[in-house]
């Protein structure tokens, strides 16, 4: 190849590029009909039953509709369902679908689709599993009606079908819903207000949704997950930005419209920008957790667990997590979400007031703690968990406990916490996590308070009495009865030290001021917001 | 020459086999569990176990490696555990942004670094040389992400000349494509410019002290002619070597640059795959990167013979 050939080649390439520039399609960027949204994390998979991450649920709400939807008072309201009827003995539930429901492929939504979807969901959801345990029959009566026959009443049926905690009961076409719940679906056809644009999906970069013209919203005004889901955009783009500084700059520059979870460090910068609005994202927030392993020493002894509980200072944890912004946190002597109807602090006094290290050390000595190292799994790639881990390291040292601090990533914590081995043999002593407030409003999604031993969540707490009370809550008919039961559950859980709440904290969301009607809730609602 | 190329391509095969085995083994012994990540925070331990079984993660190492090797030999890099998409499709989606970033960075670096390296050698010891070498030290010292944030702050947020983030395919127009690459390329290219400029200066200094350069000056050749026609050509073999080695630097730097500028390239895909323990995807990406690197080395070797007629294969 000689010099002339090279020069000709460069010229030809330049010409080609220039031509491609002329032929470029007009970009939709900046259009009032396109919403650019930065979600909390990457949408790496898109099957809300197979993968139960919150980000998957949040995207799924656009594509798949639900039979019931929760309103802001946490009351399930009819969504796909037109009417329901429960027999006088409480054993047979009959549901009738509203008319006009269609899937994105043009097929009508039929009762058999709902039946198949419920069957798939109920194999993965704790509440679904509870209903399956008493199920006699779940079948379609005709195209628009199906029934669920039980062997004993289940008063929380509508709550189960409309809950916001993952996995939610999304309705898919029967052919998709017949997929094994532990295998991912490969088609993304729903009956929600937006269609998933599979061809535009670049996991880790972009997920796009286009308006489904065949969607018929309910007549009622939208409120959280209930009412008429009227989306004011032709296209919603989820732009994945792993770097908060980049997302902040993109929002300030008007390259994106809405950022789901700006970190608190960047809030002052965003607030200084007149074109940006900032508000609390989810009023139900999160509950930080100090999760203990009940199977092995030292935390298999309730006295050791209580010693930690006596000295744990929630303010230390919350300041480490959210910084100096006092609007973002509050102490929580409870396992339930503050501000929700069933919230109770009964038995939570041990988490209040001055921390008593002397009494805690005495309790440790009584328990015969002999310096066995406590293996703390601390995910360094999750800022909140890293912050809590550092506070715990200091706390346990001050308490006189030996520490085996395992600084690792969330993927490794996820693997290792499943190990029931002793801490020195690949197991663990404690790890930090958080629970969404929406899940902790009642026992429905609050898996962390369950104490079914080997069947319980990681840490495997075992306390049949607490389990008995939780089971009785499912049968409770009145709110007063429910409150009474959960007060007992809270007290017993504090005494058993099932886990230790490290505080209640909130997060912000931020959006451009030309976007109106942005509301808050456990997940970002795309019905309502409008661009000027 | 053709025989040489063929031999080199054949040598690539055992290299790729070794890379494949190494990466597979490394991932096998590394901690972490994709099933736990897929299942989500609310999943029970039993659910995590069932997903692990469905993904085949409970099978022995040899079974999994044999199956994967067989797939790779058939040109199938497998399926991402998370997205359910073929690894080849995921990589294909991301090649253009990364390739664009690397090509623009490479062009930018060579166009800037070689002339300033030559100038530094020509004015060795003078203020120009010191300034250029000072700039090179800066280029080596400042991390890519710091440069990236500074550039984004000044040129995107303050001056509003260029976008903060993202990528536009070249099919959407040359300028949209280029404007999204200018800041990332400068950020990524700074260290590369520093490296090439220093090597250019060093090799040029050596060449400029040769007898034939003195002869050239004696017969009245101008500085430009001596520097760029005679000296640079003879100094170019080490420079090309560094440019080739630098491609590895670019691949590493692309991971950070793509995150800072939210470019949907292979670098970010790699990070996402590692964080989630998406084994087939990690293996596929590493194989592709290794192949690219082997290919770049081959091209560099071929350029040697084009630049220096004494080198024959």
PDB file of N, CA, C and O in Angstrom, chain A residues 157-220:
ATOM      1  N   UNK A 157     -56.442 -11.916  50.504  1.00  0.00           N
ATOM      2  CA  UNK A 157     -56.332 -12.272  49.090  1.00  0.00           C
ATOM      3  C   UNK A 157     -55.993 -11.070  48.200  1.00  0.00           C
ATOM      4  O   UNK A 157     -55.073 -11.114  47.374  1.00  0.00           O
ATOM      5  N   UNK A 158     -56.729  -9.975  48.365  1.00  0.00           N
ATOM      6  CA  UNK A 158     -56.527  -8.825  47.476  1.00  0.00           C
ATOM      7  C   UNK A 158     -55.173  -8.165  47.718  1.00  0.00           C
ATOM      8  O   UNK A 158     -54.535  -7.663  46.796  1.00  0.00           O
ATOM      9  N   UNK A 159     -54.739  -8.219  48.965  1.00  0.00           N
ATOM     10  CA  UNK A 159     -53.419  -7.690  49.304  1.00  0.00           C
ATOM     11  C   UNK A 159     -52.340  -8.499  48.590  1.00  0.00           C
ATOM     12  O   UNK A 159     -51.363  -7.958  48.053  1.00  0.00           O
ATOM     13  N   UNK A 160     -52.541  -9.808  48.560  1.00  0.00           N
ATOM     14  CA  UNK A 160     -51.561 -10.677  47.890  1.00  0.00           C
ATOM     15  C   UNK A 160     -51.478 -10.357  46.407  1.00  0.00           C
ATOM     16  O   UNK A 160     -50.390 -10.279  45.830  1.00  0.00           O
ATOM     17  N   UNK A 161     -52.638 -10.161  45.778  1.00  0.00           N
ATOM     18  CA  UNK A 161     -52.656  -9.946  44.332  1.00  0.00           C
ATOM     19  C   UNK A 161     -52.259  -8.519  43.940  1.00  0.00           C
ATOM     20  O   UNK A 161     -51.940  -8.258  42.791  1.00  0.00           O
ATOM     21  N   UNK A 162     -52.280  -7.606  44.925  1.00  0.00           N
ATOM     22  CA  UNK A 162     -51.995  -6.210  44.584  1.00  0.00           C
ATOM     23  C   UNK A 162     -50.779  -5.634  45.274  1.00  0.00           C
ATOM     24  O   UNK A 162     -50.484  -4.459  45.136  1.00  0.00           O
ATOM     25  N   UNK A 163     -50.032  -6.447  45.975  1.00  0.00           N
ATOM     26  CA  UNK A 163     -48.917  -5.906  46.773  1.00  0.00           C
ATOM     27  C   UNK A 163     -47.813  -5.357  45.877  1.00  0.00           C
ATOM     28  O   UNK A 163     -47.663  -5.792  44.726  1.00  0.00           O
ATOM     29  N   UNK A 164     -47.040  -4.394  46.450  1.00  0.00           N
ATOM     30  CA  UNK A 164     -45.954  -3.798  45.660  1.00  0.00           C
ATOM     31  C   UNK A 164     -44.641  -4.537  45.867  1.00  0.00           C
ATOM     32  O   UNK A 164     -43.722  -4.399  45.071  1.00  0.00           O
ATOM     33  N   UNK A 165     -44.540  -5.301  46.949  1.00  0.00           N
ATOM     34  CA  UNK A 165     -43.298  -6.030  47.199  1.00  0.00           C
ATOM     35  C   UNK A 165     -43.080  -7.095  46.142  1.00  0.00           C
ATOM     36  O   UNK A 165     -44.032  -7.664  45.605  1.00  0.00           O
ATOM     37  N   UNK A 166     -41.808  -7.366  45.859  1.00  0.00           N
ATOM     38  CA  UNK A 166     -41.493  -8.341  44.821  1.00  0.00           C
ATOM     39  C   UNK A 166     -41.592  -9.759  45.373  1.00  0.00           C
ATOM     40  O   UNK A 166     -41.300  -9.969  46.550  1.00  0.00           O
ATOM     41  N   UNK A 167     -41.965 -10.734  44.542  1.00  0.00           N
ATOM     42  CA  UNK A 167     -42.467 -10.593  43.184  1.00  0.00           C
ATOM     43  C   UNK A 167     -43.955 -10.199  43.177  1.00  0.00           C
ATOM     44  O   UNK A 167     -44.722 -10.685  44.012  1.00  0.00           O
ATOM     45  N   UNK A 168     -44.311  -9.330  42.242  1.00  0.00           N
ATOM     46  CA  UNK A 168     -45.709  -8.901  42.125  1.00  0.00           C
ATOM     47  C   UNK A 168     -46.437  -9.825  41.156  1.00  0.00           C
ATOM     48  O   UNK A 168     -45.821 -10.434  40.285  1.00  0.00           O
ATOM     49  N   UNK A 169     -47.748  -9.849  41.300  1.00  0.00           N
ATOM     50  CA  UNK A 169     -48.528 -10.754  40.460  1.00  0.00           C
ATOM     51  C   UNK A 169     -48.848 -10.088  39.110  1.00  0.00           C
ATOM     52  O   UNK A 169     -49.945  -9.586  38.895  1.00  0.00           O
ATOM     53  N   UNK A 170     -47.871 -10.085  38.213  1.00  0.00           N
ATOM     54  CA  UNK A 170     -48.063  -9.510  36.881  1.00  0.00           C
ATOM     55  C   UNK A 170     -48.751 -10.534  35.972  1.00  0.00           C
ATOM     56  O   UNK A 170     -48.489 -11.735  36.078  1.00  0.00           O
ATOM     57  N   UNK A 171     -49.587 -10.018  35.090  1.00  0.00           N
ATOM     58  CA  UNK A 171     -50.315 -10.929  34.197  1.00  0.00           C
ATOM     59  C   UNK A 171     -49.644 -10.985  32.827  1.00  0.00           C
ATOM     60  O   UNK A 171     -49.421  -9.963  32.180  1.00  0.00           O
ATOM     61  N   UNK A 172     -49.315 -12.197  32.430  1.00  0.00           N
ATOM     62  CA  UNK A 172     -48.659 -12.452  31.142  1.00  0.00           C
ATOM     63  C   UNK A 172     -49.569 -13.335  30.301  1.00  0.00           C
ATOM     64  O   UNK A 172     -50.447 -14.010  30.841  1.00  0.00           O
ATOM     65  N   UNK A 173     -49.346 -13.396  28.994  1.00  0.00           N
ATOM     66  CA  UNK A 173     -50.102 -14.361  28.190  1.00  0.00           C
ATOM     67  C   UNK A 173     -49.818 -15.784  28.679  1.00  0.00           C
ATOM     68  O   UNK A 173     -48.714 -16.053  29.162  1.00  0.00           O
ATOM     69  N   UNK A 174     -50.783 -16.639  28.553  1.00  0.00           N
ATOM     70  CA  UNK A 174     -50.653 -17.995  29.087  1.00  0.00           C
ATOM     71  C   UNK A 174     -49.379 -18.695  28.602  1.00  0.00           C
ATOM     72  O   UNK A 174     -48.695 -19.372  29.366  1.00  0.00           O
ATOM     73  N   UNK A 175     -49.045 -18.500  27.302  1.00  0.00           N
ATOM     74  CA  UNK A 175     -47.876 -19.205  26.758  1.00  0.00           C
ATOM     75  C   UNK A 175     -46.578 -18.792  27.471  1.00  0.00           C
ATOM     76  O   UNK A 175     -45.639 -19.581  27.588  1.00  0.00           O
ATOM     77  N   UNK A 176     -46.529 -17.551  27.962  1.00  0.00           N
ATOM     78  CA  UNK A 176     -45.347 -17.106  28.712  1.00  0.00           C
ATOM     79  C   UNK A 176     -45.458 -17.526  30.172  1.00  0.00           C
ATOM     80  O   UNK A 176     -44.480 -17.944  30.791  1.00  0.00           O
ATOM     81  N   UNK A 177     -46.652 -17.407  30.701  1.00  0.00           N
ATOM     82  CA  UNK A 177     -46.854 -17.721  32.121  1.00  0.00           C
ATOM     83  C   UNK A 177     -46.667 -19.210  32.401  1.00  0.00           C
ATOM     84  O   UNK A 177     -46.443 -19.595  33.552  1.00  0.00           O
ATOM     85  N   UNK A 178     -46.729 -20.025  31.381  1.00  0.00           N
ATOM     86  CA  UNK A 178     -46.496 -21.458  31.579  1.00  0.00           C
ATOM     87  C   UNK A 178     -45.009 -21.789  31.744  1.00  0.00           C
ATOM     88  O   UNK A 178     -44.653 -22.930  32.010  1.00  0.00           O
ATOM     89  N   UNK A 179     -44.155 -20.786  31.560  1.00  0.00           N
ATOM     90  CA  UNK A 179     -42.709 -21.000  31.750  1.00  0.00           C
ATOM     91  C   UNK A 179     -42.437 -21.320  33.222  1.00  0.00           C
ATOM     92  O   UNK A 179     -43.050 -20.729  34.118  1.00  0.00           O
ATOM     93  N   UNK A 180     -41.504 -22.240  33.441  1.00  0.00           N
ATOM     94  CA  UNK A 180     -41.113 -22.574  34.808  1.00  0.00           C
ATOM     95  C   UNK A 180     -40.706 -21.275  35.538  1.00  0.00           C
ATOM     96  O   UNK A 180     -40.000 -20.447  34.965  1.00  0.00           O
ATOM     97  N   UNK A 181     -41.155 -21.097  36.795  1.00  0.00           N
ATOM     98  CA  UNK A 181     -40.837 -19.826  37.477  1.00  0.00           C
ATOM     99  C   UNK A 181     -39.349 -19.629  37.769  1.00  0.00           C
ATOM    100  O   UNK A 181     -38.931 -18.527  38.120  1.00  0.00           O
ATOM    101  N   UNK A 182     -38.569 -20.704  37.612  1.00  0.00           N
ATOM    102  CA  UNK A 182     -37.128 -20.569  37.841  1.00  0.00           C
ATOM    103  C   UNK A 182     -36.369 -20.485  36.512  1.00  0.00           C
ATOM    104  O   UNK A 182     -35.147 -20.622  36.468  1.00  0.00           O
ATOM    105  N   UNK A 183     -37.114 -20.282  35.434  1.00  0.00           N
ATOM    106  CA  UNK A 183     -36.518 -20.092  34.111  1.00  0.00           C
ATOM    107  C   UNK A 183     -37.035 -18.766  33.552  1.00  0.00           C
ATOM    108  O   UNK A 183     -38.213 -18.438  33.716  1.00  0.00           O
ATOM    109  N   UNK A 184     -36.156 -18.048  32.881  1.00  0.00           N
ATOM    110  CA  UNK A 184     -36.505 -16.712  32.404  1.00  0.00           C
ATOM    111  C   UNK A 184     -37.382 -16.769  31.149  1.00  0.00           C
ATOM    112  O   UNK A 184     -37.128 -17.586  30.260  1.00  0.00           O
ATOM    113  N   UNK A 185     -38.385 -15.873  31.082  1.00  0.00           N
ATOM    114  CA  UNK A 185     -39.171 -15.797  29.841  1.00  0.00           C
ATOM    115  C   UNK A 185     -38.322 -15.118  28.762  1.00  0.00           C
ATOM    116  O   UNK A 185     -37.417 -14.341  29.066  1.00  0.00           O
ATOM    117  N   UNK A 186     -38.613 -15.413  27.530  1.00  0.00           N
ATOM    118  CA  UNK A 186     -37.806 -14.850  26.437  1.00  0.00           C
ATOM    119  C   UNK A 186     -38.615 -13.900  25.564  1.00  0.00           C
ATOM    120  O   UNK A 186     -38.110 -13.374  24.586  1.00  0.00           O
ATOM    121  N   UNK A 187     -39.876 -13.694  25.930  1.00  0.00           N
ATOM    122  CA  UNK A 187     -40.722 -12.741  25.211  1.00  0.00           C
ATOM    123  C   UNK A 187     -41.247 -11.751  26.233  1.00  0.00           C
ATOM    124  O   UNK A 187     -41.460 -12.127  27.390  1.00  0.00           O
ATOM    125  N   UNK A 188     -41.463 -10.539  25.801  1.00  0.00           N
ATOM    126  CA  UNK A 188     -41.872  -9.518  26.780  1.00  0.00           C
ATOM    127  C   UNK A 188     -43.195  -8.895  26.361  1.00  0.00           C
ATOM    128  O   UNK A 188     -43.289  -7.709  26.077  1.00  0.00           O
ATOM    129  N   UNK A 189     -44.211  -9.725  26.317  1.00  0.00           N
ATOM    130  CA  UNK A 189     -45.537  -9.274  25.895  1.00  0.00           C
ATOM    131  C   UNK A 189     -46.426  -9.136  27.124  1.00  0.00           C
ATOM    132  O   UNK A 189     -46.606 -10.093  27.873  1.00  0.00           O
ATOM    133  N   UNK A 190     -46.946  -7.934  27.329  1.00  0.00           N
ATOM    134  CA  UNK A 190     -47.840  -7.708  28.460  1.00  0.00           C
ATOM    135  C   UNK A 190     -49.089  -6.998  28.005  1.00  0.00           C
ATOM    136  O   UNK A 190     -49.364  -6.903  26.792  1.00  0.00           O
ATOM    137  N   UNK A 191     -49.843  -6.482  28.982  1.00  0.00           N
ATOM    138  CA  UNK A 191     -51.034  -5.719  28.625  1.00  0.00           C
ATOM    139  C   UNK A 191     -51.000  -4.353  29.306  1.00  0.00           C
ATOM    140  O   UNK A 191     -52.023  -3.705  29.475  1.00  0.00           O
ATOM    141  N   UNK A 192     -49.794  -3.932  29.724  1.00  0.00           N
ATOM    142  CA  UNK A 192     -49.625  -2.646  30.396  1.00  0.00           C
ATOM    143  C   UNK A 192     -49.632  -1.489  29.419  1.00  0.00           C
ATOM    144  O   UNK A 192     -49.737  -1.677  28.205  1.00  0.00           O
ATOM    145  N   UNK A 193     -49.494  -0.267  29.939  1.00  0.00           N
ATOM    146  CA  UNK A 193     -49.615   0.922  29.090  1.00  0.00           C
ATOM    147  C   UNK A 193     -48.454   1.128  28.111  1.00  0.00           C
ATOM    148  O   UNK A 193     -48.576   1.914  27.176  1.00  0.00           O
ATOM    149  N   UNK A 194     -47.330   0.453  28.322  1.00  0.00           N
ATOM    150  CA  UNK A 194     -46.187   0.620  27.412  1.00  0.00           C
ATOM    151  C   UNK A 194     -45.707  -0.742  26.920  1.00  0.00           C
ATOM    152  O   UNK A 194     -45.790  -1.732  27.637  1.00  0.00           O
ATOM    153  N   UNK A 195     -45.170  -0.714  25.684  1.00  0.00           N
ATOM    154  CA  UNK A 195     -44.597  -1.946  25.117  1.00  0.00           C
ATOM    155  C   UNK A 195     -43.076  -1.895  25.289  1.00  0.00           C
ATOM    156  O   UNK A 195     -42.480  -0.827  25.151  1.00  0.00           O
ATOM    157  N   UNK A 196     -42.494  -3.026  25.560  1.00  0.00           N
ATOM    158  CA  UNK A 196     -41.042  -3.091  25.669  1.00  0.00           C
ATOM    159  C   UNK A 196     -40.453  -3.201  24.270  1.00  0.00           C
ATOM    160  O   UNK A 196     -40.869  -4.050  23.482  1.00  0.00           O
ATOM    161  N   UNK A 197     -39.468  -2.334  23.975  1.00  0.00           N
ATOM    162  CA  UNK A 197     -38.840  -2.372  22.642  1.00  0.00           C
ATOM    163  C   UNK A 197     -37.600  -3.257  22.731  1.00  0.00           C
ATOM    164  O   UNK A 197     -36.508  -2.798  23.057  1.00  0.00           O
ATOM    165  N   UNK A 198     -37.809  -4.514  22.459  1.00  0.00           N
ATOM    166  CA  UNK A 198     -36.747  -5.496  22.616  1.00  0.00           C
ATOM    167  C   UNK A 198     -35.534  -5.155  21.737  1.00  0.00           C
ATOM    168  O   UNK A 198     -34.382  -5.321  22.149  1.00  0.00           O
ATOM    169  N   UNK A 199     -35.796  -4.646  20.525  1.00  0.00           N
ATOM    170  CA  UNK A 199     -34.688  -4.377  19.591  1.00  0.00           C
ATOM    171  C   UNK A 199     -33.797  -3.235  20.089  1.00  0.00           C
ATOM    172  O   UNK A 199     -32.646  -3.131  19.680  1.00  0.00           O
ATOM    173  N   UNK A 200     -34.314  -2.380  20.949  1.00  0.00           N
ATOM    174  CA  UNK A 200     -33.511  -1.253  21.460  1.00  0.00           C
ATOM    175  C   UNK A 200     -32.826  -1.570  22.781  1.00  0.00           C
ATOM    176  O   UNK A 200     -32.071  -0.760  23.307  1.00  0.00           O
ATOM    177  N   UNK A 201     -33.134  -2.713  23.324  1.00  0.00           N
ATOM    178  CA  UNK A 201     -32.612  -3.048  24.655  1.00  0.00           C
ATOM    179  C   UNK A 201     -31.120  -3.334  24.597  1.00  0.00           C
ATOM    180  O   UNK A 201     -30.681  -4.222  23.883  1.00  0.00           O
ATOM    181  N   UNK A 202     -30.370  -2.542  25.347  1.00  0.00           N
ATOM    182  CA  UNK A 202     -28.944  -2.786  25.528  1.00  0.00           C
ATOM    183  C   UNK A 202     -28.718  -2.885  27.027  1.00  0.00           C
ATOM    184  O   UNK A 202     -28.517  -1.868  27.690  1.00  0.00           O
ATOM    185  N   UNK A 203     -28.776  -4.085  27.582  1.00  0.00           N
ATOM    186  CA  UNK A 203     -28.620  -4.220  29.033  1.00  0.00           C
ATOM    187  C   UNK A 203     -27.360  -3.500  29.495  1.00  0.00           C
ATOM    188  O   UNK A 203     -26.291  -3.672  28.915  1.00  0.00           O
ATOM    189  N   UNK A 204     -27.512  -2.685  30.510  1.00  0.00           N
ATOM    190  CA  UNK A 204     -26.370  -1.910  31.007  1.00  0.00           C
ATOM    191  C   UNK A 204     -26.293  -0.530  30.388  1.00  0.00           C
ATOM    192  O   UNK A 204     -25.499   0.305  30.809  1.00  0.00           O
ATOM    193  N   UNK A 205     -27.138  -0.265  29.383  1.00  0.00           N
ATOM    194  CA  UNK A 205     -27.066   1.031  28.715  1.00  0.00           C
ATOM    195  C   UNK A 205     -28.448   1.646  28.498  1.00  0.00           C
ATOM    196  O   UNK A 205     -28.692   2.784  28.879  1.00  0.00           O
ATOM    197  N   UNK A 206     -29.349   0.890  27.909  1.00  0.00           N
ATOM    198  CA  UNK A 206     -30.637   1.476  27.522  1.00  0.00           C
ATOM    199  C   UNK A 206     -31.746   0.428  27.537  1.00  0.00           C
ATOM    200  O   UNK A 206     -31.546  -0.712  27.118  1.00  0.00           O
ATOM    201  N   UNK A 207     -32.896   0.848  28.029  1.00  0.00           N
ATOM    202  CA  UNK A 207     -34.124   0.053  27.871  1.00  0.00           C
ATOM    203  C   UNK A 207     -35.195   1.031  27.413  1.00  0.00           C
ATOM    204  O   UNK A 207     -35.302   2.125  27.971  1.00  0.00           O
ATOM    205  N   UNK A 208     -35.938   0.668  26.400  1.00  0.00           N
ATOM    206  CA  UNK A 208     -36.919   1.614  25.849  1.00  0.00           C
ATOM    207  C   UNK A 208     -38.314   1.002  25.850  1.00  0.00           C
ATOM    208  O   UNK A 208     -38.492  -0.210  25.672  1.00  0.00           O
ATOM    209  N   UNK A 209     -39.296   1.881  26.059  1.00  0.00           N
ATOM    210  CA  UNK A 209     -40.696   1.473  26.099  1.00  0.00           C
ATOM    211  C   UNK A 209     -41.479   2.426  25.208  1.00  0.00           C
ATOM    212  O   UNK A 209     -41.254   3.635  25.243  1.00  0.00           O
ATOM    213  N   UNK A 210     -42.382   1.871  24.426  1.00  0.00           N
ATOM    214  CA  UNK A 210     -43.210   2.714  23.564  1.00  0.00           C
ATOM    215  C   UNK A 210     -44.669   2.562  23.946  1.00  0.00           C
ATOM    216  O   UNK A 210     -45.112   1.490  24.365  1.00  0.00           O
ATOM    217  N   UNK A 211     -45.415   3.624  23.733  1.00  0.00           N
ATOM    218  CA  UNK A 211     -46.806   3.655  24.165  1.00  0.00           C
ATOM    219  C   UNK A 211     -47.622   2.562  23.465  1.00  0.00           C
ATOM    220  O   UNK A 211     -47.468   2.349  22.265  1.00  0.00           O
ATOM    221  N   UNK A 212     -48.457   1.876  24.231  1.00  0.00           N
ATOM    222  CA  UNK A 212     -49.338   0.856  23.675  1.00  0.00           C
ATOM    223  C   UNK A 212     -50.704   1.486  23.430  1.00  0.00           C
ATOM    224  O   UNK A 212     -51.418   1.828  24.387  1.00  0.00           O
ATOM    225  N   UNK A 213     -51.022   1.686  22.164  1.00  0.00           N
ATOM    226  CA  UNK A 213     -52.265   2.385  21.823  1.00  0.00           C
ATOM    227  C   UNK A 213     -53.509   1.605  22.234  1.00  0.00           C
ATOM    228  O   UNK A 213     -54.579   2.180  22.406  1.00  0.00           O
ATOM    229  N   UNK A 214     -53.362   0.296  22.387  1.00  0.00           N
ATOM    230  CA  UNK A 214     -54.523  -0.527  22.719  1.00  0.00           C
ATOM    231  C   UNK A 214     -54.836  -0.563  24.209  1.00  0.00           C
ATOM    232  O   UNK A 214     -55.764  -1.254  24.629  1.00  0.00           O
ATOM    233  N   UNK A 215     -54.062   0.172  25.012  1.00  0.00           N
ATOM    234  CA  UNK A 215     -54.292   0.121  26.464  1.00  0.00           C
ATOM    235  C   UNK A 215     -55.499   0.975  26.846  1.00  0.00           C
ATOM    236  O   UNK A 215     -55.603   2.133  26.423  1.00  0.00           O
ATOM    237  N   UNK A 216     -56.392   0.405  27.620  1.00  0.00           N
ATOM    238  CA  UNK A 216     -57.563   1.151  28.081  1.00  0.00           C
ATOM    239  C   UNK A 216     -57.415   1.395  29.579  1.00  0.00           C
ATOM    240  O   UNK A 216     -57.580   0.476  30.391  1.00  0.00           O
ATOM    241  N   UNK A 217     -57.069   2.636  29.974  1.00  0.00           N
ATOM    242  CA  UNK A 217     -56.892   2.902  31.411  1.00  0.00           C
ATOM    243  C   UNK A 217     -58.216   2.931  32.147  1.00  0.00           C
ATOM    244  O   UNK A 217     -59.268   3.150  31.541  1.00  0.00           O
ATOM    245  N   UNK A 218     -58.171   2.719  33.433  1.00  0.00           N
ATOM    246  CA  UNK A 218     -59.392   2.832  34.243  1.00  0.00           C
ATOM    247  C   UNK A 218     -59.831   4.292  34.281  1.00  0.00           C
ATOM    248  O   UNK A 218     -59.045   5.199  33.981  1.00  0.00           O
ATOM    249  N   UNK A 219     -61.069   4.510  34.667  1.00  0.00           N
ATOM    250  CA  UNK A 219     -61.612   5.876  34.691  1.00  0.00           C
ATOM    251  C   UNK A 219     -61.132   6.674  35.905  1.00  0.00           C
ATOM    252  O   UNK A 219     -61.055   7.899  35.869  1.00  0.00           O
ATOM    253  N   UNK A 220     -60.823   5.975  36.999  1.00  0.00           N
ATOM    254  CA  UNK A 220     -60.435   6.682  38.223  1.00  0.00           C
ATOM    255  C   UNK A 220     -59.081   7.379  38.027  1.00  0.00           C
ATOM    256  O   UNK A 220     -58.275   6.953  37.198  1.00  0.00           O
TER     257      UNK A 220
END
